[in-house]
Structure formats: C-alpha cells, structure tokens
C-alpha cells in the first residue's frame, strides 16, 4: 500500500503588502493601477500552508506536493524564482488574472477542474491546502468551494495546527471567535485545510531544491492552461480608497499625570 | 421579488450570540425596505428558546434544523443544514453573521444551490429595488460597492456593523426541517475548545476598547535596557482593569514567537493588520506602534483612536489617530493603571 499524503496547495500571487495600491476602473471592471508592474509575493496565508505542507511531507515519506496557482503566467514565473527555492513541489499554473475583483466561484471552478485533471493524484490520500483568505479578495471562501467541487466533506478553516495521530486520524486546531481554538478530530484524508499562519517560519532558500523544481516548473509554465476568470453577474458601482485622514491632535510636553488623567477620562466616557 | 432568509446557530446557553442579533436587525430592516418576506432558519441542538426570544421580530416563518448532529461546529453537518434551510425557505437572499461556523460552511452551501456568496459585508443598501452591498478588498485597503444578478445570494455580515435586535419575546411556531446526514458526514468529530498558549484570555471581541501594543514595548529604553517583564505587567494590568481586548503589531507577535525575552500574553491570534485581524471596537489605544499605512489597517474599524508614542511624527498615529500623546508609554500606562484602581 502506498503511504504519505498527496498535498495540493492552492495559492497565488498578491501585490507585496508594502506597495501602495490604487484602484482603477478598466473595461472589464475594477483592477489595480499598474497591476502587472507591482512586485508580487505568494499570498501570505497560502504561503504558510505551503510551508506546513513541506513539513508534513518531510514527516511522511512517499508524500507529494502540487502547487496550483492561478495568475498571470509571466508574474508566476517571477514568483517561482523565490518560492521554488524553499519547498519541493510540482507547479500547476493556470494563466489568468490574480485580481481580487474576480469571483471566487469562478476561481474555485478553475482550480477544481485543474486538480481533477492531475495525473497520479490519489484522492484517498488528498489533503487540499491553501490560505484561509487571500490578501486580495480576502473572502475566505475559495477553498471550501474547491473542496465541494471535489466532493470533500471534511473541511477546516483558519487552521493553525495539524497533528497526525497514531491511528492515522488528524487532530486539527482552527481559529474561532474570542481568541480560542476549536479542536476537531478527522478520520483522515481526503480533507480541506485552509490555513491561517500555522507555526512554522519561512524555510530558508535552498538552491538545490530550486534547480530541481525549475526543471519541471519551466515546461509547466509554457504549457499553462488559460483561465480567463472574471466576475460575471457582479457590477461594481465604485471602488475607492478610504478617505481616512484624521486631524490628529498632538499632545506634547505635557506631564504624564495629565496625559494619564485624560486617557482615563476618555476610556470612562 | 426577493425572499430573505436569516440564518443563525444557537450558542451553548440555547440563545443567539450578539453577532446573530445584529444580522437579524439588518435582515429585518432589509426586508422592510425591499418589501420582501423574511424567514428565519435556526440551527442547533434545540432551538426553541432562541426562536421564542426573537418571536416578536416580525418574521413570516421560523425554520429549524435541530439535533445533536447540529449542536457543534462541523463543516459537513453545518453545510447540509444551511443548504436544507435555504432550499426550504426558497430564499433569494441569505443573511448570516460572520462567525467561524458560517464562514466555514456557507461557501459550500452556496455552491450546492448554484448561488454566490459575499463575505465581510459591512453595509447593505436596498436603494430602489435591487440590493447593493459594501465590502473591503485587498485586506481593508479599498472599499467597493457592488451588486449581483445571481440568486441565491449569500451574505456574511461582519460583527459590529449593525445594532443588535432587541424586542419582544413570544412563542414561536418552528417548522422543523429534517436533514439526513450521509455516514461520511460524521468522519469529523468536534473535540472541544482550547485557548492558545498565553496565560490569560486577552481577545475580547465585545470590549469597548482595543489596546494595541507595538514592538516599542520590547525595545531598549532611555537607560539602554529593554524592560520586557515590566512591559508585560503594565499591559496585563491595563487590559484587566479596563476590560480591554489586546491587539498587537506583527513585529511584537513575531518576537514573541522567535524566542528571547517576550511578552507572554501574546500569540499570533492577537496580531492586527494586513496579515492579522481587523477587529471592530468603539475605541482604540495604541502604544509603542509605528508601522505605517498599510499596516495601520489593523485599527481601520476602530471609531475613536488615541496613541502614545515617544515619536511625535509616528506613522501609526499622524492622520490616523484623533489624539497622539508624545510620551513614554511605560510612564503613562503605569499612571493610567494607578488611576483605574482595582
Ligand atoms: C508581508 C508583511 C505583512 C505584514 N503584516 C503586518 C500586520 O498584519 N500587522 C502589523 O502590525 N504589521 C505588519 N507588518 C509589519 C510592518 O511592516 C511593521 O514592521 C510593523 O507594523 C511595525 O511594528 P511596530 O509598530 O510594533 O514596531 P516599530 O516599527 O518597531 O515601532 C516601535 C515604536 O515604539 C516606539 N516606542 C519605543 N519605546 C517607547 C516608549 N517607551 N514609549 C512610547 N513609544 C515607544 C518607537 O518610537 C517606535 O515608534 C507586515 C510586514 C510585511 C513585510
């Protein structure tokens, strides 16, 4: 019997969080100004899930990782220059917009179709990973819909910990309200785990993994299937930056006692 | 014409949580403005008490999916319950509070009905006869107003946006909807709740005040030394006395997790900002934070904001806070704690 997990990580690119973002209205709806010029990173929560996948695969010999990414092909290639040095995976690129303004329903359909077509994927060993929400649309719904389309009924959102139990079951911690975790026990794969940060640091770059990955990644990128996802049925009336400039009163050279009194009075208001 | 369904789970005491009562208020208002019928769908072990508590809300119908299988949070049973209720009500608009159970299960339920879903909804505008909503994109960086043609349209409403419903109790007649779970829906078992490895409960979504602690608390101070244990005590005492919720910048949380002398109250769950939470509270007090926009999105949804920083040009405060106190947070918070008494 084959062992190990088949881990499919869904994750795409988002603009580097430190970039200034400006919305623009295009012919097909809203987008970001100079979107294709903005430096991109792997979506942070999805990146955490990729690191968790690598860690799990290391513990379970015979495991394999796929990274399914829907984004502009040229930008995906750039992203791979860094990500591919961290974790060994097979890239499944889908060439389409990674914009936050596309519809999660469409994105999920494209991702599920790509996963459905993966040769050698053993569904009975499948763990579908990804981020609990993107830094673009930030809806937190895509993975559940991919899972539904693949017929997976065991799903977890905002996961921070996955522990394998001796009997092969999974013990999972999910973030819930009030800074608490929900603990669940799942009989085993197939399951969907949409990760929050988890507990692992970013793996260091390893040029050897990079070279090994790139041999497979470059041909995959060349053959990337077009995935022209959009948001049919949605009409955006406006997309604007918040007008959040406040008139800040700066209190300086005032004794600490007075400041403290003012703060306490304000808290008690 | 639209048909509106409000969905909620009962909590351990058999009643509805505040976030649900807020969404109920939004649903009632929307139904009245769109002149659409409103039905309620409750999920839990036994929903009668919750239904009675909101019997006076004016809904036309009360539906429920009940039983031990639906008492605790699990994707397979939660999605099945929501799907069944939406089908039974023939809903075109489904409103539910953005709580973890719905955030996990409603996307799948929407898909089964060939519906669509929007989450983190923060405004509903029924102007005319079609509904438009508002939500943020790019992690609270820009706000969009949008409409949709597809139905059913599922809307997860963020907590803290609407006032909770208050009204007459009564006796509700609840129409039970039977859901037969397939055996593979029970592969996951709810085990329990666990607090993260911090020594106090520090995240309080209902608190009046969010206290945001920045990395300055662990930096070297005027005497050339860091004073982390002192910082920890000041923060702990303040959030206890003021019953505040504790948020933190990413830098401070990351230090906490990277070893060295750390503020033991904090875990990743406390982090606010682009890669953390964006809680809603009436007031916020930030101390020793400098992170500039876009990281200040961590307190985007705080109404009144004040900050304490040694630096008068602090990027976290200028243009973003109502008041910036240029002072030493160690001294200020020690005095504040003293004034707050026991
Ligand atoms: C991909 C990515 C994602 C990120 N996501 C987030 C996020 O979600 N949330 C987030 O917060 N950050 C995030 N950041 C980090 C962000 O860029 C900043 O580094 C961080 O917010 C700064 O933390 P800080 O304000 O606590 O600390 P610092 O920038 O170190 O500021 C410390 C401040 O403390 C003040 N200070 C020191 N001593 C005292 C004293 N005694 N009294 C008063 N003031 C004092 C100093 O004057 C200074 O202003 C992210 C960064 C990246 C790259």
XYZ file of C-alpha atoms in Angstrom, chain A residues 14-23 31-32 35 44-45 98-105 108 133-142 144-145 148-149 151-157 160 171 173-191 197-199 232-242 244-254 256-257 259-269, chain B residues 73-76 79 98-101 103-105 107-112 114-120 135-150 182 184-196 201 203-205 208-209 238 242 267-269 271 274-276 283-285 293-296 300 302-306 308 312 317-328 331-333 335-336 339-340:
208
model
C -0.756 39.142 -4.456
C 0.898 42.543 -4.556
C 3.656 42.902 -1.984
C 1.833 44.202 1.129
C 4.193 47.163 1.363
C 3.129 48.521 -2.051
C 0.779 51.449 -2.442
C -2.393 50.220 -4.106
C -4.742 52.352 -6.182
C -7.937 51.067 -7.747
C -8.385 46.458 -11.091
C -5.214 47.881 -9.603
C -1.137 45.808 -11.543
C 0.755 35.098 2.828
C -1.731 32.593 4.294
C -4.955 37.000 -9.894
C -7.032 40.118 -9.221
C -9.063 40.408 -6.042
C -12.016 41.531 -8.139
C -12.576 38.194 -9.856
C -15.322 35.972 -8.452
C -14.301 33.246 -6.027
C -16.960 30.982 -7.563
C -12.822 27.744 -7.440
C -8.272 34.068 2.997
C -6.356 35.860 0.291
C -4.720 39.235 0.699
C -6.550 40.323 -2.454
C -10.231 39.360 -2.303
C -9.999 38.365 1.351
C -13.270 36.467 1.130
C -12.183 33.197 2.724
C -14.467 31.062 0.551
C -12.455 29.674 -2.354
C -14.433 25.426 0.575
C -15.873 25.680 -2.928
C -17.190 20.922 -2.530
C -16.487 20.505 -6.227
C -16.672 16.083 -3.091
C -14.682 16.580 0.137
C -16.907 16.842 3.214
C -14.205 17.302 5.847
C -13.185 20.931 5.783
C -11.356 23.208 8.197
C -10.912 26.973 8.088
C -3.061 26.758 12.932
C -6.201 16.434 15.068
C -6.903 23.358 15.564
C -8.939 26.113 13.909
C -9.090 29.744 14.970
C -12.553 30.726 16.116
C -14.130 33.665 17.960
C -12.631 35.275 21.011
C -9.047 34.114 20.505
C -9.971 30.454 21.013
C -9.223 27.325 19.052
C -11.720 24.681 18.054
C -10.238 21.198 18.283
C -11.573 18.592 15.847
C -10.668 15.012 15.068
C -10.961 13.894 11.452
C -10.804 10.240 10.414
C -8.145 11.013 7.769
C -7.812 12.252 4.201
C -9.370 13.474 1.991
C -9.758 16.794 3.777
C -0.438 31.340 9.946
C 0.374 27.930 11.372
C 3.526 27.831 13.461
C -19.930 37.713 -14.349
C -23.124 38.975 -12.738
C -21.268 41.400 -10.479
C -21.485 45.140 -11.096
C -19.071 47.301 -9.171
C -20.634 50.720 -8.619
C -17.432 52.059 -7.078
C -14.071 51.031 -5.651
C -12.366 53.753 -3.643
C -9.579 54.301 -1.169
C -10.850 55.271 2.252
C -9.367 58.332 6.354
C -7.217 61.326 7.025
C -7.887 62.413 10.606
C -6.917 65.698 12.180
C -4.556 64.367 14.798
C -4.241 66.490 17.934
C -0.633 66.136 19.066
C -0.212 66.432 22.845
C 3.407 67.207 23.647
C 5.401 68.452 26.638
C 2.545 67.689 28.983
C 2.497 62.236 32.407
C -0.171 62.667 35.134
C -1.977 62.582 29.935
C -2.971 59.629 32.091
C -5.952 61.535 33.514
C -7.122 62.475 30.039
C -6.829 58.873 28.818
C -8.725 57.508 31.823
C -11.488 60.101 31.416
C -11.797 59.176 27.741
C -11.908 55.447 28.479
C -14.682 56.010 31.001
C -16.737 58.304 28.736
C -19.435 23.094 14.612
C -18.517 20.748 11.752
C -18.400 21.520 8.053
C -20.379 18.566 6.727
C -23.263 22.948 5.207
C -19.788 36.265 10.045
C -18.943 33.732 12.745
C -16.496 30.877 12.263
C -19.167 28.213 11.673
C -17.501 31.348 7.440
C -16.514 27.707 7.083
C -19.776 26.182 5.894
C -19.490 28.875 0.820
C -20.134 25.167 0.239
C -23.865 25.538 0.847
C -23.986 28.430 -1.643
C -22.219 26.318 -4.248
C -24.677 23.434 -3.822
C -25.567 27.304 -7.555
C -25.656 30.526 -5.577
C -22.943 33.044 -4.863
C -21.501 34.408 -1.659
C -20.049 37.667 -0.399
C -18.294 37.777 2.977
C -17.195 40.600 5.288
C -17.098 45.219 1.391
C -13.355 45.852 1.546
C -10.768 44.487 -0.870
C -7.031 43.945 -0.525
C -7.283 43.499 3.236
C -9.091 46.729 4.134
C -7.148 48.821 1.645
C -10.096 49.839 -0.598
C -13.841 49.690 -0.289
C -16.231 48.587 -3.039
C -19.949 48.957 -3.583
C -21.374 46.181 -5.724
C -24.499 44.395 -6.844
C -25.067 40.877 -8.154
C -27.543 39.346 -10.542
C -27.211 35.702 -9.362
C -24.786 10.640 4.976
C -19.341 10.188 5.612
C -20.586 13.461 7.128
C -19.572 12.111 10.520
C -15.899 11.477 9.775
C -15.068 14.639 11.693
C -15.791 14.906 15.385
C -15.876 18.061 17.479
C -13.441 17.604 20.380
C -13.574 20.886 22.276
C -12.167 24.357 22.663
C -8.669 25.344 23.619
C -7.097 28.662 24.498
C -3.778 29.453 22.861
C -7.741 35.395 27.771
C -9.004 38.758 22.961
C -12.416 40.123 23.847
C -14.467 40.907 20.730
C -15.304 48.788 24.391
C -11.579 49.308 23.904
C -4.250 47.584 31.914
C -10.015 48.372 31.565
C 0.077 34.806 20.378
C -0.440 35.134 16.627
C -4.136 35.456 17.315
C -1.968 40.293 15.665
C -2.960 43.238 6.924
C -1.942 39.729 7.846
C -3.799 39.775 11.136
C -12.316 52.895 20.975
C -8.672 52.053 20.466
C -5.494 52.972 22.320
C -0.038 52.581 6.307
C -0.830 49.914 5.056
C -0.121 48.165 8.375
C -2.291 50.571 10.286
C -9.245 50.621 10.450
C -11.861 51.461 15.473
C -14.046 54.542 15.805
C -12.141 56.706 18.290
C -8.384 56.274 18.227
C -5.642 57.539 20.517
C 1.056 57.019 22.867
C 5.801 62.985 17.534
C -0.885 57.967 14.573
C -0.464 61.058 12.416
C -3.544 61.387 10.202
C -4.924 58.133 11.623
C -5.499 58.805 15.308
C -7.605 61.530 16.892
C -5.004 62.201 19.570
C -1.291 61.399 19.766
C 0.324 61.712 23.183
C 4.037 62.190 22.745
C 5.255 60.498 25.904
C 6.819 57.411 27.399
C 5.215 56.043 32.492
C 1.804 56.840 31.010
C 0.400 53.337 31.390
C -0.143 56.133 35.862
C -3.245 55.081 33.932
C -5.836 55.886 38.252
C -8.010 52.993 37.129
